Tab-separated table of C-alpha atoms in Angstrom:
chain	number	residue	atom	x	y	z
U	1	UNK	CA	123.418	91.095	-95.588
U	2	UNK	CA	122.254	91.571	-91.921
U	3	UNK	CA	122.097	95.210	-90.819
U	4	UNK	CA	123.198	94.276	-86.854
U	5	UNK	CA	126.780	93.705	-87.992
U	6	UNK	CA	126.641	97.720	-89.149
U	7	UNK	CA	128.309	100.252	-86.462
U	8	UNK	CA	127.545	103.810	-86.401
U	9	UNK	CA	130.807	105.663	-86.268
U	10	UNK	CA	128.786	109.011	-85.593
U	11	UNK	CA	126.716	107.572	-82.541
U	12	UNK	CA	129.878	105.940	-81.102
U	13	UNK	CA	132.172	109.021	-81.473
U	14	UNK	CA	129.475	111.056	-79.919
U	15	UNK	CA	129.402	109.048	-76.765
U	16	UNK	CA	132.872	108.778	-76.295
U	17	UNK	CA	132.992	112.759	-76.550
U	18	UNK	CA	130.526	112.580	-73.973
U	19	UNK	CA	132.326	110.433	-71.571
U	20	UNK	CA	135.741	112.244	-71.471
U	21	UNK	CA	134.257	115.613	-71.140
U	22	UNK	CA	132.290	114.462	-68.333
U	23	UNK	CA	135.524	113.102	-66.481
U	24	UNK	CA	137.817	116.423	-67.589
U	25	UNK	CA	134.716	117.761	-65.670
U	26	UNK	CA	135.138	115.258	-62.586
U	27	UNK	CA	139.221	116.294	-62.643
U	28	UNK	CA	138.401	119.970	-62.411
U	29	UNK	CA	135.891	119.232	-59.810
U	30	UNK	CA	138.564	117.314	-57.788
U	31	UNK	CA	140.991	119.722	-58.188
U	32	UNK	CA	139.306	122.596	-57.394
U	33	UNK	CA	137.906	121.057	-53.932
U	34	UNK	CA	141.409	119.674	-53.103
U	35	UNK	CA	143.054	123.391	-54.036
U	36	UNK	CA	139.777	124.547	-51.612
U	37	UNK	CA	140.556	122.560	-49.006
U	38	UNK	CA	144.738	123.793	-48.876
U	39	UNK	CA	143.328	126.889	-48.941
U	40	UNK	CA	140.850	126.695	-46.332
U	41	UNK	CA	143.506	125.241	-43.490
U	42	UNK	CA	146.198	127.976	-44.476
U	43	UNK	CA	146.020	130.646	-42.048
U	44	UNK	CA	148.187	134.051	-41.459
U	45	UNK	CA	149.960	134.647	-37.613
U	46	UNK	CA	149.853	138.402	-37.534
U	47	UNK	CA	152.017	140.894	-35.442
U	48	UNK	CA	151.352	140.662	-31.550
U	49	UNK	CA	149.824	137.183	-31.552
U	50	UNK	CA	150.104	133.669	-30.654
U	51	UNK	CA	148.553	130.405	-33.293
U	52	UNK	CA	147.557	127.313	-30.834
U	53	UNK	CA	147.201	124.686	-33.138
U	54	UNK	CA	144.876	121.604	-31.389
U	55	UNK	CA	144.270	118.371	-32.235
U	56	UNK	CA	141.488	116.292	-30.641
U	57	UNK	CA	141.526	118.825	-28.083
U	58	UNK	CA	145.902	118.776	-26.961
U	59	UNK	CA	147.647	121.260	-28.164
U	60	UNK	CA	150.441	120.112	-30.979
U	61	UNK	CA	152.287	123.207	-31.871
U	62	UNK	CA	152.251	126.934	-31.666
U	63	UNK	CA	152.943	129.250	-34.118
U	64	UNK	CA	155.057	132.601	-32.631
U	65	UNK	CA	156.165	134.078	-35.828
U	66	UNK	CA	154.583	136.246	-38.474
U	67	UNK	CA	153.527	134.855	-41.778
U	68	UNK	CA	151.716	131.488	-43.684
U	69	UNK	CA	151.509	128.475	-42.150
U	70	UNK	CA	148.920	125.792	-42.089
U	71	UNK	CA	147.145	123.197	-40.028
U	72	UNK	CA	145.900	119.290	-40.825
U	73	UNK	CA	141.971	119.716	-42.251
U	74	UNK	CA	139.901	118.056	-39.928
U	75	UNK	CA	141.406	117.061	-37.465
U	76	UNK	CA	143.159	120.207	-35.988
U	77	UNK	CA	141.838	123.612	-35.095
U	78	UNK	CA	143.314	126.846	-34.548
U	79	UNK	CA	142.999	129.734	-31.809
U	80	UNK	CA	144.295	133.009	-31.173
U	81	UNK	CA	146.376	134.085	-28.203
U	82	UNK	CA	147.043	137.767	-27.642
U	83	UNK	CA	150.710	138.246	-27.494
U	84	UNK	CA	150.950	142.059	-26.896
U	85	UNK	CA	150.439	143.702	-22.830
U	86	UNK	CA	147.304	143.961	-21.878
U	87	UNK	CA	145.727	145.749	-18.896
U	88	UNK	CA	143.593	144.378	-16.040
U	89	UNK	CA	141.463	146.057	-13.525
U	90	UNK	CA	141.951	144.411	-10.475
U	91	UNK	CA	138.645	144.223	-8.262
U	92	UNK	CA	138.429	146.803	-5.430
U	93	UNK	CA	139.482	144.758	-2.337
U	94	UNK	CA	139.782	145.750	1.900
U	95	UNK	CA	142.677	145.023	3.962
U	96	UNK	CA	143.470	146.190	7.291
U	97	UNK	CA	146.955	148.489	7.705
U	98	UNK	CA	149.338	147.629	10.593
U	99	UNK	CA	147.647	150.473	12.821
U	100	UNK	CA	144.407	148.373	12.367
U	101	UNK	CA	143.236	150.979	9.853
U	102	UNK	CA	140.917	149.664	7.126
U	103	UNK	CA	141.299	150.673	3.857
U	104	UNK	CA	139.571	149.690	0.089
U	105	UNK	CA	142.400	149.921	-2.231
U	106	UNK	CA	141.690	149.337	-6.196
U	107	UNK	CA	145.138	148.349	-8.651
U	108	UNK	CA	145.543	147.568	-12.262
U	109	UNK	CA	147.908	145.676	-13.677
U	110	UNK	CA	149.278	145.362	-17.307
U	111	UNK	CA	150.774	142.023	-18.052
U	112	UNK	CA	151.397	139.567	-21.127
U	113	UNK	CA	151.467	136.182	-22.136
U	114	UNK	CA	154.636	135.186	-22.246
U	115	UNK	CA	154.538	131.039	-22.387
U	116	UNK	CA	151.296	130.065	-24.293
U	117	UNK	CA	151.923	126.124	-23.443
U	118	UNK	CA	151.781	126.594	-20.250
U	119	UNK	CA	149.178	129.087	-19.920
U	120	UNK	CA	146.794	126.903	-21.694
U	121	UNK	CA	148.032	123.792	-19.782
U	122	UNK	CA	147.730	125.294	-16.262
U	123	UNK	CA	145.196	128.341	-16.870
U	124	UNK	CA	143.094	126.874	-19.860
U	125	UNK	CA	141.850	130.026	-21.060
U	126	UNK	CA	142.948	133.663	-20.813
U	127	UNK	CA	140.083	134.786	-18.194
U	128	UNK	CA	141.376	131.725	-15.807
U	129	UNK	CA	144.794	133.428	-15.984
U	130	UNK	CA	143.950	136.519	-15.127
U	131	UNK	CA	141.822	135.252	-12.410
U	132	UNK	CA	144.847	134.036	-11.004
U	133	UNK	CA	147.049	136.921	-11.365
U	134	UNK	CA	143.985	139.175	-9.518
U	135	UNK	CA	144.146	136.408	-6.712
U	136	UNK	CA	147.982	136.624	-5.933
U	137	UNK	CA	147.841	140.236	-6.310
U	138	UNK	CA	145.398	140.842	-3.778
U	139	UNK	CA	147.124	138.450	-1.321
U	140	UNK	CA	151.173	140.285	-1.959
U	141	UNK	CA	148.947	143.361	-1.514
U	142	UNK	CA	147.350	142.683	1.609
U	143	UNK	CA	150.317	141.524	3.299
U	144	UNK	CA	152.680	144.312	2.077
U	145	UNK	CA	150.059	147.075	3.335
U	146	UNK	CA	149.484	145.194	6.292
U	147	UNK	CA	153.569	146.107	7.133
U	148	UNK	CA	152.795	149.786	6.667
U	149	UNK	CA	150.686	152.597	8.594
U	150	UNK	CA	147.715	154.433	7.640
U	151	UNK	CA	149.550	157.469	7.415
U	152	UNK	CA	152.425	156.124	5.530
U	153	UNK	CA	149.797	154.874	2.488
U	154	UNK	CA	147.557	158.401	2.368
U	155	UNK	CA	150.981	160.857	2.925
U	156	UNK	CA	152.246	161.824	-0.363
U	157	UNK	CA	155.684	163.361	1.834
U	158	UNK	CA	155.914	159.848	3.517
U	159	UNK	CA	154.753	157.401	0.863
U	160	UNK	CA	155.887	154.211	0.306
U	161	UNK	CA	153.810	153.078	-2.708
U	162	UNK	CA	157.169	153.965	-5.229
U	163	UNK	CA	158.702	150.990	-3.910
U	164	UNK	CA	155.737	149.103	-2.994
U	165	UNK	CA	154.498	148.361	-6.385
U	166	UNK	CA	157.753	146.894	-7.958
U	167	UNK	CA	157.817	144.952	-4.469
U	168	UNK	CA	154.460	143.498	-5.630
U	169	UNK	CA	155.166	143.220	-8.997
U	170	UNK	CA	158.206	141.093	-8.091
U	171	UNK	CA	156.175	139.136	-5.447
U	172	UNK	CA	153.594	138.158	-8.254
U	173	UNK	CA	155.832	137.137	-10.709
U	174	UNK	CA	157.445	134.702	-8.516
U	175	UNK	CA	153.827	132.728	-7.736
U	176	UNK	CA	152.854	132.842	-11.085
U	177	UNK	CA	156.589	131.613	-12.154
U	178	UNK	CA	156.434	129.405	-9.232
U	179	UNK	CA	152.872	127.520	-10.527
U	180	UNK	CA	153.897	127.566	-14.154
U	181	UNK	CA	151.232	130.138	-15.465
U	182	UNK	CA	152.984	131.381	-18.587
U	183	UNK	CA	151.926	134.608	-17.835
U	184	UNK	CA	154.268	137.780	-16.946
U	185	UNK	CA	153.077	141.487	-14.926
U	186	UNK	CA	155.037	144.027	-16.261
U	187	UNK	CA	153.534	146.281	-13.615
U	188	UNK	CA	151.086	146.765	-10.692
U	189	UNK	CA	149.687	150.085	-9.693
U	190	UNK	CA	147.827	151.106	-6.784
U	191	UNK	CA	144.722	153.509	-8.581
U	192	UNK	CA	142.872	154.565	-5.615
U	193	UNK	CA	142.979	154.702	-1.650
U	194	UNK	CA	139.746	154.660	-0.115
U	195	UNK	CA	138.149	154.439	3.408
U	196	UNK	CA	135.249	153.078	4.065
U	197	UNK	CA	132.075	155.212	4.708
U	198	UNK	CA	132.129	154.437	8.004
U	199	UNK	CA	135.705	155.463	9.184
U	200	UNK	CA	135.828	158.458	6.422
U	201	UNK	CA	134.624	161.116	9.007
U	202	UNK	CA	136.678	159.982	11.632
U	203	UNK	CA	139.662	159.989	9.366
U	204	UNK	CA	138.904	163.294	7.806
U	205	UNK	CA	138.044	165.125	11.540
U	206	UNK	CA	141.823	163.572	12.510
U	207	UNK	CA	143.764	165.282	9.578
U	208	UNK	CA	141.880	168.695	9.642
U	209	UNK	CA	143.375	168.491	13.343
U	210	UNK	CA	147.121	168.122	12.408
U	211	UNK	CA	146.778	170.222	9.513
U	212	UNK	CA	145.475	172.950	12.003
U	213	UNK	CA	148.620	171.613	14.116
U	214	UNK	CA	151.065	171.915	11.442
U	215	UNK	CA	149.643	175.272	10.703
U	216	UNK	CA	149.813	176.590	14.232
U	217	UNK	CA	153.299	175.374	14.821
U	218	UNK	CA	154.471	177.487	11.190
U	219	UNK	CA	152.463	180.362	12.580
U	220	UNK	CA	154.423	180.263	16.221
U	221	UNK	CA	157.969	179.372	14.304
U	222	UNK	CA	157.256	182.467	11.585
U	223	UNK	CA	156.350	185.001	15.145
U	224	UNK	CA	159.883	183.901	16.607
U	225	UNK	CA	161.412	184.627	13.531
U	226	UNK	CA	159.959	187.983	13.248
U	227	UNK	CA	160.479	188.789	17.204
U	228	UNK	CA	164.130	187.494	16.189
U	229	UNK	CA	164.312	189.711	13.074
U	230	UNK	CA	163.199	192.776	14.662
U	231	UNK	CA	165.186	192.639	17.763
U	232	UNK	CA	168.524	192.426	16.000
U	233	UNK	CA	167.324	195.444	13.794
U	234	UNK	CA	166.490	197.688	16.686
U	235	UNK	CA	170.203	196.439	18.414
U	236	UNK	CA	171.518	197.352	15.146
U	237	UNK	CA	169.726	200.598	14.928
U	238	UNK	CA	170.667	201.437	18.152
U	239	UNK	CA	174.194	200.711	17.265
U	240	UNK	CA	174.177	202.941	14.195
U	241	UNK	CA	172.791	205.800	15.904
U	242	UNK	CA	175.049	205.871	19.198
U	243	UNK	CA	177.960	205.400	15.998
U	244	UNK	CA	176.784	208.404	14.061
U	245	UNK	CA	175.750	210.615	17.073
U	246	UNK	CA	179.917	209.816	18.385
U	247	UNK	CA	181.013	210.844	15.015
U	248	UNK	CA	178.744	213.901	14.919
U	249	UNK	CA	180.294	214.881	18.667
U	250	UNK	CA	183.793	214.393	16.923
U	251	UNK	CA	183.655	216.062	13.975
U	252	UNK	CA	181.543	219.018	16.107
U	253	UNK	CA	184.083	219.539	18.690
U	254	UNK	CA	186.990	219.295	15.792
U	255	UNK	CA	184.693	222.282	14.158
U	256	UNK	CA	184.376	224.184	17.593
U	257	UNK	CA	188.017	223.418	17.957
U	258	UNK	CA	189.029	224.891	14.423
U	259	UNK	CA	186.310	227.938	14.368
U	260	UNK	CA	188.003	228.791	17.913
U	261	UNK	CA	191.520	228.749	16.498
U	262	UNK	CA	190.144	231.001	13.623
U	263	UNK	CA	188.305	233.580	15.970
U	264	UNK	CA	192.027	233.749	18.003
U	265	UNK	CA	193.543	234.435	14.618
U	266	UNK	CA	191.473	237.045	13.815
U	267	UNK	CA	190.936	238.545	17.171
U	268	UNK	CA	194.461	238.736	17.510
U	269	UNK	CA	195.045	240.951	14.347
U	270	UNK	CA	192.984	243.677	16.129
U	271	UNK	CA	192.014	243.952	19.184
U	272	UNK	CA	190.086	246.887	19.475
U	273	UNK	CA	187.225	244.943	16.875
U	274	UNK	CA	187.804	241.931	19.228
U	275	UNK	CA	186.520	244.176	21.933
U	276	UNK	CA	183.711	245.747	19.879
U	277	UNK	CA	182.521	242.330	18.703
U	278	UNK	CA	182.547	240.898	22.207
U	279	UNK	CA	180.140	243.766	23.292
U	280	UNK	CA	177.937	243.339	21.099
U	281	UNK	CA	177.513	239.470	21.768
U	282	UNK	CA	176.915	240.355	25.066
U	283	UNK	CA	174.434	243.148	24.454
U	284	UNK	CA	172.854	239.965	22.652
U	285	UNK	CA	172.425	237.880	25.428
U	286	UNK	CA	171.659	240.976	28.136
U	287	UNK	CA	169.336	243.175	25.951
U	288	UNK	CA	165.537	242.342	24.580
U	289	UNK	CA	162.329	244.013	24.459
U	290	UNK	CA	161.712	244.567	28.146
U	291	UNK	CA	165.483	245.043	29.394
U	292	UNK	CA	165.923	248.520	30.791
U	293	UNK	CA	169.200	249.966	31.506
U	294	UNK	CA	170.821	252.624	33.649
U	295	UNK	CA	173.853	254.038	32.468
U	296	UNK	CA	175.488	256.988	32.878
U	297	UNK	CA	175.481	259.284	29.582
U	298	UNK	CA	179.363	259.478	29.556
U	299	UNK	CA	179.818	255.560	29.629
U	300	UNK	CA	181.340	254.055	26.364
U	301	UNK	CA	178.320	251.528	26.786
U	302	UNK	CA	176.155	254.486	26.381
U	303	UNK	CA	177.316	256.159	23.833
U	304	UNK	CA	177.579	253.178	21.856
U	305	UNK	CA	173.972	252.472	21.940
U	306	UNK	CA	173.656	256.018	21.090
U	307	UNK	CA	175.490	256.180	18.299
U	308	UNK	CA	178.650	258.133	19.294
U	309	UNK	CA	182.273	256.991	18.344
U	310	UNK	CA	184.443	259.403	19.367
């Protein structure tokens, strides 16, 4: 009996082992690359951004909200938009005030994207945009300076710039609105207020004068006021004496008045020490040191001075 007619059963069931644990292999293989390549277009929008999802270069959808979402392998890409405010330091420009004054004024500006389609469609990129924005403020700038003096700019008491900014900020809005730019200024600031080199002296020499001005002109107000001041207190002085030297005459002649009346009283109640008391006032007023008298010795004057009573 020919020996090609026999089958090995172990060499067969060997190879067939082979075989379907090389294509569980190819499965796993498969799987693994098709789970890799899910996983590989998934992507998470954070907080404060914008997804642009392109394909062949147009953008096809953008992604505003937080979370998992997922783009087309291949054939779409994804970039990042900032969607929080940003700042921007606007370049350090000169413009010429309505007194013909010229002036290098430096602003910022903090502003956000607020329409990423048509930011990208009008702007392209993020550094176009702000390119832009830095053109249209410099122009609102320039022309709403140009309505205002020198003085009015640099004066803190007769500023402007409160209401000047949100009159730019306004202004800006409505060109970028106006062109489509998707982008929004929250707020434009004036930074700085310079002069340049060549005008600083000139400038500085000016104010030093009206300060000097302004000074001289408190100093002359503050000497009236004090000539003012201190001829109302002499009046009043004067007033208050010539008041209390009429009340001192008063109340001295009522005193004379009532010491009289008293010395009457008295007097009256005995005459002969009226007469007594009188002498001696007048020996008072006709007697000192050097007075000599001639009297006779029998004279009541003389014996009074001598000491005799009787």
């Amino acid at each position: 009996m020919s020996n090609d007619n026999v089958i090995d059963m172990n060499e067969r069931g060997g190879n067939g082992f082979n075989r379907s644990f090389i294509k569980l292999g190819i499965i796993i293989v498969v799987i693994i690359a098709i789970l890799g390549l899910i996983f590989a277009n998934l992507f998470v929008v954070k907080e404060g951004e914008y997804k642009v999802i392109r394909q062949f270069g147009e953008v096809v959808r953008i992604v505003e909200e937080p979370g998992l979402t997922y783009k087309i392998p291949f054939i779409q890409s994804v970039t990042t938009l900032p969607k929080y405010q940003m700042t921007y330091d606007v370049s350090e420009a000169e413009i010429n005030t309505r007194d013909k004054k010229r002036m290098l004024i430096d602003n910022y500006a903090v502003w956000r994207i607020e329409n990423p389609k048509d930011m990208i469609s009008n702007a392209r990129t993020v550094v176009n945009a702000e390119t832009r924005m830095e053109e249209f403020i410099y122009s609102v700038v320039r022309t709403e300076l140009g309505k205002l003096n020198y003085d009015e700019i640099i004066n803190d008491e007769k500023s402007s710039r409160g209401s000047l900014n949100d009159i730019v900020t306004e202004k800006v809005n409505e060109l970028l609105e106006k062109d489509k730019y998707g982008i929004v200024v929250t707020d434009v600031r004036i930074k700085r207020t310079d002069l340049p080199e060549e005008n600083e002296q000139s400038v500085y020499t000016r104010m030093i004068s009206e300060r000097e001005s302004t000074a001289q002109e408190y100093l002359s107000r503050g000497d009236a006021d004090k000539n003012k001041i201190e001829a109302e207190t002499d009046r009043d002085v004067k007033e208050m004496l010539a008041k209390a030297k009429a009340e001192a005459e008063k109340i001295r002649a009522e005193g004379e008045a009532e010491a009289a009346k008293i010395y009457n009283q008295s007097f009256s109640k005995d005459p002969e020490f009226y007469s007594l008391y009188r002498t001696l006032e007048s020996y008072k007023k006709t007697i000192d040191g050097e007075t000599i008298i001639v009297l006779p010795s029998d004279s009541p004057y003389a014996r009074l001075l001598m000491g005799y009573t009787d």
